[in-house]
PDB file of C-alpha atoms in Angstrom:
ATOM      1  CA  UNK A  21       2.321  61.606 -59.458  1.00 41.00           C
ATOM      2  CA  UNK A  22       3.454  64.203 -56.909  1.00 42.00           C
ATOM      3  CA  UNK A  23       0.269  66.223 -57.308  1.00 48.00           C
ATOM      4  CA  UNK A  24      -1.813  63.112 -56.587  1.00 43.00           C
ATOM      5  CA  UNK A  25       0.069  62.488 -53.337  1.00 43.00           C
ATOM      6  CA  UNK A  26      -0.381  66.106 -52.254  1.00 40.00           C
ATOM      7  CA  UNK A  27      -4.089  65.962 -53.047  1.00 42.00           C
ATOM      8  CA  UNK A  28      -4.511  62.792 -50.964  1.00 46.00           C
ATOM      9  CA  UNK A  29      -2.685  64.399 -48.032  1.00 42.00           C
ATOM     10  CA  UNK A  30      -4.895  67.510 -48.162  1.00 42.00           C
ATOM     11  CA  UNK A  31      -8.056  65.393 -48.265  1.00 41.00           C
ATOM     12  CA  UNK A  32      -6.810  63.287 -45.352  1.00 38.00           C
ATOM     13  CA  UNK A  33      -6.188  66.399 -43.239  1.00 40.00           C
ATOM     14  CA  UNK A  34      -9.554  67.912 -44.144  1.00 41.00           C
ATOM     15  CA  UNK A  35     -11.535  64.824 -43.197  1.00 39.00           C
ATOM     16  CA  UNK A  36      -9.582  63.851 -40.108  1.00 40.00           C
ATOM     17  CA  UNK A  37      -9.088  67.381 -38.747  1.00 44.00           C
ATOM     18  CA  UNK A  38      -6.971  68.196 -35.724  1.00 51.00           C
ATOM     19  CA  UNK A  39      -6.190  65.667 -33.045  1.00 53.00           C
ATOM     20  CA  UNK A  40      -8.812  65.764 -30.309  1.00 62.00           C
ATOM     21  CA  UNK A  41      -8.215  64.557 -26.756  1.00 66.00           C
ATOM     22  CA  UNK A  42     -10.998  63.695 -24.326  1.00 78.00           C
ATOM     23  CA  UNK A  43     -11.166  64.108 -20.537  1.00 83.00           C
ATOM     24  CA  UNK A  44     -13.858  63.358 -17.943  1.00 92.00           C
ATOM     25  CA  UNK A  45     -14.950  65.727 -15.176  1.00 96.00           C
ATOM     26  CA  UNK A  46     -17.337  64.616 -12.411  1.00 95.00           C
ATOM     27  CA  UNK A  47     -19.087  66.945  -9.957  1.00 96.00           C
ATOM     28  CA  UNK A  48     -22.185  67.304  -7.795  1.00 96.00           C
ATOM     29  CA  UNK A  49     -25.280  69.456  -8.059  1.00 96.00           C
ATOM     30  CA  UNK A  50     -24.832  72.845  -6.391  1.00 95.00           C
ATOM     31  CA  UNK A  51     -21.033  72.827  -6.603  1.00 95.00           C
ATOM     32  CA  UNK A  52     -18.789  74.967  -8.791  1.00 97.00           C
ATOM     33  CA  UNK A  53     -17.233  72.618 -11.363  1.00 97.00           C
ATOM     34  CA  UNK A  54     -14.001  73.571 -13.117  1.00 97.00           C
ATOM     35  CA  UNK A  55     -13.350  72.041 -16.548  1.00 97.00           C
ATOM     36  CA  UNK A  56      -9.587  72.373 -17.195  1.00 97.00           C
ATOM     37  CA  UNK A  57      -8.044  73.742 -20.377  1.00 97.00           C
ATOM     38  CA  UNK A  58      -4.575  75.284 -20.880  1.00 97.00           C
ATOM     39  CA  UNK A  59      -2.253  76.197 -23.729  1.00 97.00           C
ATOM     40  CA  UNK A  60       1.396  77.206 -23.782  1.00 95.00           C
ATOM     41  CA  UNK A  61       2.244  80.909 -23.593  1.00 96.00           C
ATOM     42  CA  UNK A  62       5.951  81.786 -23.813  1.00 95.00           C
ATOM     43  CA  UNK A  63       5.479  85.449 -24.787  1.00 95.00           C
ATOM     44  CA  UNK A  64       2.659  87.845 -25.597  1.00 93.00           C
ATOM     45  CA  UNK A  65       2.659  86.733 -29.247  1.00 94.00           C
ATOM     46  CA  UNK A  66       1.408  83.294 -28.140  1.00 95.00           C
ATOM     47  CA  UNK A  67      -1.743  84.738 -26.548  1.00 96.00           C
ATOM     48  CA  UNK A  68      -4.681  83.847 -28.794  1.00 96.00           C
ATOM     49  CA  UNK A  69      -8.457  83.574 -28.917  1.00 96.00           C
ATOM     50  CA  UNK A  70     -10.433  80.501 -27.853  1.00 97.00           C
ATOM     51  CA  UNK A  71     -13.981  79.332 -27.284  1.00 97.00           C
ATOM     52  CA  UNK A  72     -16.017  76.843 -25.273  1.00 98.00           C
ATOM     53  CA  UNK A  73     -18.935  74.962 -26.816  1.00 97.00           C
ATOM     54  CA  UNK A  74     -21.654  72.553 -25.613  1.00 96.00           C
ATOM     55  CA  UNK A  75     -20.809  69.799 -28.066  1.00 95.00           C
ATOM     56  CA  UNK A  76     -17.883  67.912 -29.559  1.00 96.00           C
ATOM     57  CA  UNK A  77     -15.315  70.076 -31.287  1.00 96.00           C
ATOM     58  CA  UNK A  78     -16.182  70.585 -34.979  1.00 96.00           C
ATOM     59  CA  UNK A  79     -13.714  71.215 -37.797  1.00 92.00           C
ATOM     60  CA  UNK A  80     -13.786  74.949 -36.994  1.00 91.00           C
ATOM     61  CA  UNK A  81     -15.070  77.272 -34.308  1.00 92.00           C
ATOM     62  CA  UNK A  82     -17.333  75.871 -31.526  1.00 96.00           C
ATOM     63  CA  UNK A  83     -20.735  74.240 -31.793  1.00 94.00           C
ATOM     64  CA  UNK A  84     -23.316  75.843 -29.495  1.00 95.00           C
ATOM     65  CA  UNK A  85     -20.747  78.325 -28.131  1.00 96.00           C
ATOM     66  CA  UNK A  86     -21.157  79.428 -24.511  1.00 97.00           C
ATOM     67  CA  UNK A  87     -18.133  81.716 -24.043  1.00 97.00           C
ATOM     68  CA  UNK A  88     -15.455  83.403 -26.163  1.00 96.00           C
ATOM     69  CA  UNK A  89     -12.218  85.203 -25.317  1.00 96.00           C
ATOM     70  CA  UNK A  90      -9.691  87.124 -27.386  1.00 95.00           C
ATOM     71  CA  UNK A  91      -6.875  85.922 -25.136  1.00 94.00           C
ATOM     72  CA  UNK A  92      -7.035  88.932 -22.812  1.00 95.00           C
ATOM     73  CA  UNK A  93     -10.666  89.187 -21.818  1.00 95.00           C
ATOM     74  CA  UNK A  94     -14.065  87.539 -22.324  1.00 96.00           C
ATOM     75  CA  UNK A  95     -15.752  88.904 -25.431  1.00 95.00           C
ATOM     76  CA  UNK A  96     -18.926  86.777 -25.471  1.00 94.00           C
ATOM     77  CA  UNK A  97     -20.717  84.986 -22.634  1.00 95.00           C
ATOM     78  CA  UNK A  98     -23.867  82.908 -23.026  1.00 92.00           C
ATOM     79  CA  UNK A  99     -24.657  82.869 -19.259  1.00 94.00           C
ATOM     80  CA  UNK A 100     -23.156  84.293 -16.077  1.00 95.00           C
ATOM     81  CA  UNK A 101     -22.912  80.688 -14.794  1.00 96.00           C
ATOM     82  CA  UNK A 102     -20.103  80.084 -17.316  1.00 97.00           C
ATOM     83  CA  UNK A 103     -16.953  81.908 -16.255  1.00 97.00           C
ATOM     84  CA  UNK A 104     -13.217  81.956 -17.020  1.00 97.00           C
ATOM     85  CA  UNK A 105     -11.552  82.570 -13.651  1.00 96.00           C
ATOM     86  CA  UNK A 106      -7.984  81.733 -14.682  1.00 95.00           C
ATOM     87  CA  UNK A 107      -5.252  84.065 -15.904  1.00 95.00           C
ATOM     88  CA  UNK A 108      -6.063  84.219 -19.608  1.00 96.00           C
ATOM     89  CA  UNK A 109      -2.765  85.873 -20.593  1.00 94.00           C
ATOM     90  CA  UNK A 110      -0.921  82.862 -19.122  1.00 95.00           C
ATOM     91  CA  UNK A 111      -2.911  80.323 -21.096  1.00 96.00           C
ATOM     92  CA  UNK A 112      -5.311  79.270 -18.322  1.00 97.00           C
ATOM     93  CA  UNK A 113      -8.697  79.169 -20.040  1.00 97.00           C
ATOM     94  CA  UNK A 114     -10.365  76.648 -17.727  1.00 98.00           C
ATOM     95  CA  UNK A 115     -14.164  76.860 -17.643  1.00 98.00           C
ATOM     96  CA  UNK A 116     -15.969  77.217 -14.305  1.00 98.00           C
ATOM     97  CA  UNK A 117     -19.622  76.159 -14.154  1.00 97.00           C
ATOM     98  CA  UNK A 118     -21.170  78.011 -11.204  1.00 97.00           C
ATOM     99  CA  UNK A 119     -23.868  76.227  -9.164  1.00 96.00           C
ATOM    100  CA  UNK A 120     -23.864  73.174 -11.403  1.00 97.00           C
ATOM    101  CA  UNK A 121     -27.115  71.446 -12.329  1.00 96.00           C
ATOM    102  CA  UNK A 122     -27.871  68.008 -13.731  1.00 96.00           C
ATOM    103  CA  UNK A 123     -28.740  69.672 -17.054  1.00 96.00           C
ATOM    104  CA  UNK A 124     -25.096  70.838 -17.304  1.00 97.00           C
ATOM    105  CA  UNK A 125     -23.973  67.258 -17.933  1.00 97.00           C
ATOM    106  CA  UNK A 126     -22.704  66.593 -21.445  1.00 97.00           C
ATOM    107  CA  UNK A 127     -19.774  67.172 -23.812  1.00 97.00           C
ATOM    108  CA  UNK A 128     -17.858  70.465 -23.658  1.00 98.00           C
ATOM    109  CA  UNK A 129     -15.333  71.545 -26.277  1.00 98.00           C
ATOM    110  CA  UNK A 130     -12.309  73.712 -25.509  1.00 98.00           C
ATOM    111  CA  UNK A 131     -10.919  75.116 -28.764  1.00 98.00           C
ATOM    112  CA  UNK A 132      -7.751  77.210 -28.720  1.00 97.00           C
ATOM    113  CA  UNK A 133      -7.209  78.919 -32.088  1.00 95.00           C
ATOM    114  CA  UNK A 134      -3.519  78.630 -32.907  1.00 94.00           C
ATOM    115  CA  UNK A 135      -1.915  80.217 -35.997  1.00 89.00           C
ATOM    116  CA  UNK A 136      -1.587  78.030 -39.084  1.00 87.00           C
ATOM    117  CA  UNK A 137      -3.777  75.508 -40.826  1.00 85.00           C
ATOM    118  CA  UNK A 138      -5.294  72.760 -38.697  1.00 85.00           C
ATOM    119  CA  UNK A 139      -3.178  73.747 -35.692  1.00 91.00           C
ATOM    120  CA  UNK A 140      -6.038  74.427 -33.271  1.00 95.00           C
ATOM    121  CA  UNK A 141      -5.832  72.736 -29.901  1.00 96.00           C
ATOM    122  CA  UNK A 142      -9.017  70.752 -29.350  1.00 96.00           C
ATOM    123  CA  UNK A 143     -10.094  69.101 -26.093  1.00 96.00           C
ATOM    124  CA  UNK A 144     -13.452  67.433 -25.509  1.00 97.00           C
ATOM    125  CA  UNK A 145     -14.569  67.102 -21.886  1.00 97.00           C
ATOM    126  CA  UNK A 146     -17.322  64.797 -20.696  1.00 97.00           C
ATOM    127  CA  UNK A 147     -18.939  66.534 -17.720  1.00 97.00           C
ATOM    128  CA  UNK A 148     -21.069  64.444 -15.365  1.00 97.00           C
ATOM    129  CA  UNK A 149     -23.100  66.280 -12.698  1.00 97.00           C
ATOM    130  CA  UNK A 150     -24.516  63.940 -10.063  1.00 95.00           C
ATOM    131  CA  UNK A 151     -27.067  64.572  -7.353  1.00 92.00           C
ATOM    132  CA  UNK A 152     -25.589  65.658  -4.044  1.00 83.00           C
ATOM    133  CA  UNK A 153     -25.250  62.854  -1.525  1.00 79.00           C
ATOM    134  CA  UNK A 154     -27.337  63.497   1.593  1.00 74.00           C
ATOM    135  CA  UNK A 155     -25.665  62.194   4.736  1.00 64.00           C
ATOM    136  CA  UNK A 156     -27.700  62.012   7.925  1.00 59.00           C
ATOM    137  CA  UNK A 157     -26.275  61.154  11.308  1.00 53.00           C
ATOM    138  CA  UNK A 158     -27.707  57.847  12.471  1.00 51.00           C
ATOM    139  CA  UNK A 159     -28.920  57.770  16.084  1.00 50.00           C
ATOM    140  CA  UNK A 160     -26.445  56.151  18.424  1.00 47.00           C
ATOM    141  CA  UNK A 161     -27.769  53.097  20.226  1.00 44.00           C
ATOM    142  CA  UNK A 162     -26.055  52.235  23.442  1.00 43.00           C
ATOM    143  CA  UNK A 163     -26.367  48.687  24.747  1.00 42.00           C
ATOM    144  CA  UNK A 164     -25.079  47.263  27.969  1.00 42.00           C
ATOM    145  CA  UNK A 165     -22.189  44.875  27.758  1.00 45.00           C
ATOM    146  CA  UNK A 166     -23.778  42.289  30.070  1.00 46.00           C
ATOM    147  CA  UNK A 167     -27.063  40.657  29.146  1.00 45.00           C
ATOM    148  CA  UNK A 168     -29.000  37.930  30.905  1.00 45.00           C
ATOM    149  CA  UNK A 169     -31.565  35.473  29.699  1.00 46.00           C
ATOM    150  CA  UNK A 170     -35.188  35.884  30.854  1.00 48.00           C
ATOM    151  CA  UNK A 171     -35.752  34.323  34.276  1.00 49.00           C
ATOM    152  CA  UNK A 172     -32.073  34.218  35.199  1.00 44.00           C
ATOM    153  CA  UNK A 173     -30.630  36.318  38.001  1.00 42.00           C
ATOM    154  CA  UNK A 174     -27.167  37.791  37.808  1.00 42.00           C
ATOM    155  CA  UNK A 175     -25.264  40.018  40.138  1.00 41.00           C
ATOM    156  CA  UNK A 176     -25.477  42.970  37.714  1.00 41.00           C
ATOM    157  CA  UNK A 177     -29.284  42.720  37.373  1.00 41.00           C
ATOM    158  CA  UNK A 178     -30.069  44.320  40.754  1.00 40.00           C
ATOM    159  CA  UNK A 179     -28.647  46.907  43.074  1.00 43.00           C
ATOM    160  CA  UNK A 180     -28.549  46.528  46.851  1.00 41.00           C
ATOM    161  CA  UNK A 181     -29.113  49.806  48.624  1.00 44.00           C
ATOM    162  CA  UNK A 182     -27.653  49.800  52.102  1.00 48.00           C
ATOM    163  CA  UNK A 183     -29.241  52.183  54.604  1.00 45.00           C
ATOM    164  CA  UNK A 184     -27.472  52.650  57.949  1.00 43.00           C
ATOM    165  CA  UNK A 185     -29.262  54.086  60.972  1.00 50.00           C
ATOM    166  CA  UNK A 186     -27.301  56.677  62.890  1.00 47.00           C
ATOM    167  CA  UNK A 187     -26.607  55.522  66.454  1.00 44.00           C
ATOM    168  CA  UNK A 188     -24.404  56.950  69.154  1.00 47.00           C
ATOM    169  CA  UNK A 189     -21.046  55.396  70.008  1.00 43.00           C
ATOM    170  CA  UNK A 190     -22.320  54.086  73.394  1.00 45.00           C
ATOM    171  CA  UNK A 191     -25.388  52.441  71.830  1.00 47.00           C
ATOM    172  CA  UNK A 192     -23.727  50.878  68.756  1.00 44.00           C
ATOM    173  CA  UNK A 193     -23.211  47.091  69.155  1.00 45.00           C
ATOM    174  CA  UNK A 194     -19.836  45.519  68.619  1.00 47.00           C
ATOM    175  CA  UNK A 195     -21.051  43.659  65.498  1.00 43.00           C
ATOM    176  CA  UNK A 196     -21.559  46.979  63.658  1.00 40.00           C
ATOM    177  CA  UNK A 197     -17.936  48.102  64.049  1.00 45.00           C
ATOM    178  CA  UNK A 198     -16.959  46.674  60.639  1.00 48.00           C
ATOM    179  CA  UNK A 199     -18.949  47.103  57.347  1.00 50.00           C
ATOM    180  CA  UNK A 200     -20.943  44.096  56.207  1.00 52.00           C
ATOM    181  CA  UNK A 201     -19.476  42.156  53.319  1.00 53.00           C
ATOM    182  CA  UNK A 202     -22.715  40.908  51.749  1.00 54.00           C
ATOM    183  CA  UNK A 203     -26.515  40.938  51.997  1.00 52.00           C
ATOM    184  CA  UNK A 204     -26.601  38.134  54.697  1.00 54.00           C
ATOM    185  CA  UNK A 205     -24.226  40.126  56.942  1.00 54.00           C
ATOM    186  CA  UNK A 206     -26.284  43.271  56.428  1.00 50.00           C
ATOM    187  CA  UNK A 207     -29.435  41.430  57.499  1.00 51.00           C
ATOM    188  CA  UNK A 208     -27.710  40.170  60.686  1.00 56.00           C
ATOM    189  CA  UNK A 209     -26.532  43.683  61.540  1.00 45.00           C
ATOM    190  CA  UNK A 210     -30.020  45.071  60.972  1.00 50.00           C
ATOM    191  CA  UNK A 211     -31.520  42.410  63.291  1.00 52.00           C
ATOM    192  CA  UNK A 212     -28.987  43.233  66.006  1.00 54.00           C
ATOM    193  CA  UNK A 213     -29.780  46.943  65.692  1.00 46.00           C
ATOM    194  CA  UNK A 214     -33.515  46.225  66.026  1.00 50.00           C
ATOM    195  CA  UNK A 215     -32.977  44.050  69.132  1.00 51.00           C
ATOM    196  CA  UNK A 216     -30.821  46.732  70.695  1.00 47.00           C
ATOM    197  CA  UNK A 217     -33.361  49.484  69.990  1.00 44.00           C
ATOM    198  CA  UNK A 218     -36.097  47.378  71.697  1.00 41.00           C
ATOM    199  CA  UNK A 219     -34.106  46.441  74.816  1.00 43.00           C
ATOM    200  CA  UNK A 220     -32.729  49.918  75.510  1.00 42.00           C
ATOM    201  CA  UNK A 221     -35.980  51.369  76.987  1.00 44.00           C
ATOM    202  CA  UNK A 222     -36.273  48.415  79.481  1.00 45.00           C
ATOM    203  CA  UNK A 223     -32.880  49.159  81.076  1.00 46.00           C
ATOM    204  CA  UNK A 224     -33.011  51.264  84.290  1.00 49.00           C
ATOM    205  CA  UNK A 225     -30.651  54.150  84.763  1.00 55.00           C
ATOM    206  CA  UNK A 226     -28.277  53.583  87.794  1.00 56.00           C
ATOM    207  CA  UNK A 227     -28.694  57.247  88.861  1.00 62.00           C
ATOM    208  CA  UNK A 228     -32.318  56.606  89.931  1.00 64.00           C
ATOM    209  CA  UNK A 229     -31.267  53.862  92.471  1.00 66.00           C
ATOM    210  CA  UNK A 230     -28.556  56.128  93.884  1.00 71.00           C
ATOM    211  CA  UNK A 231     -31.028  58.944  94.505  1.00 73.00           C
ATOM    212  CA  UNK A 232     -33.470  56.539  96.256  1.00 78.00           C
ATOM    213  CA  UNK A 233     -30.714  55.179  98.527  1.00 77.00           C
ATOM    214  CA  UNK A 234     -29.561  58.661  99.599  1.00 81.00           C
ATOM    215  CA  UNK A 235     -33.155  59.685 100.311  1.00 79.00           C
ATOM    216  CA  UNK A 236     -33.762  56.588 102.453  1.00 80.00           C
ATOM    217  CA  UNK A 237     -30.583  57.187 104.506  1.00 80.00           C
ATOM    218  CA  UNK A 238     -31.516  60.818 105.083  1.00 82.00           C
ATOM    219  CA  UNK A 239     -35.005  59.821 106.284  1.00 83.00           C
ATOM    220  CA  UNK A 240     -33.610  57.257 108.743  1.00 83.00           C
ATOM    221  CA  UNK A 241     -31.066  59.737 110.075  1.00 83.00           C
ATOM    222  CA  UNK A 242     -33.809  62.322 110.617  1.00 82.00           C
ATOM    223  CA  UNK A 243     -35.921  59.761 112.542  1.00 86.00           C
ATOM    224  CA  UNK A 244     -32.952  58.882 114.786  1.00 83.00           C
ATOM    225  CA  UNK A 245     -32.263  62.546 115.550  1.00 85.00           C
ATOM    226  CA  UNK A 246     -35.928  63.140 116.476  1.00 83.00           C
ATOM    227  CA  UNK A 247     -35.951  60.004 118.710  1.00 82.00           C
ATOM    228  CA  UNK A 248     -32.847  61.138 120.592  1.00 82.00           C
ATOM    229  CA  UNK A 249     -34.227  64.630 121.002  1.00 80.00           C
ATOM    230  CA  UNK A 250     -37.556  63.356 122.434  1.00 81.00           C
ATOM    231  CA  UNK A 251     -35.854  60.967 124.819  1.00 68.00           C
TER     232      UNK A 251
END
């Protein structure tokens, strides 16, 4: 009876194998993807060999092995794109896939060979390598805050350019002493300036009349002096 129970237990262990955990790792094309795997190292006696394979973990070893280590250094390497960059002697046996490609997607097995029967640590990782997302900067479109319907006229739809003529202080009219407040005022000021510029040439200078009067008096005085002298 006891032998039958032992035989059933052995068969159960052989067919079920070690407990396998599964993890998912997602990356992008062109990136370096790290697939984690660790085991406990309390002293140098715990350092052991392990392997990585491109398939689910079998009952022993690794299917389609890509890298092996004796616990201290890498002993076999299928490609330079598969690297172990962690501290192996501390139990960090994470796999780094350099410059990942879409073809690298699939199941990866991390198998740590521990002493004893059916004690190996098995971890299956599902690696998904996606295409890199291309982000392009969209052109910025700037729109004005105020819009008007066709045919309508708003104050923001035109710009009034005010041009002032330079005039001297004696010629400037009194209406131009203060700035105009709107287009009608500006038109009135412009009309006044035009009227002033036209009437200025018709005005006679008072100095000309003074000179004529002095000349006339001098001529009369000269005639009187000559008349007295002749008489």
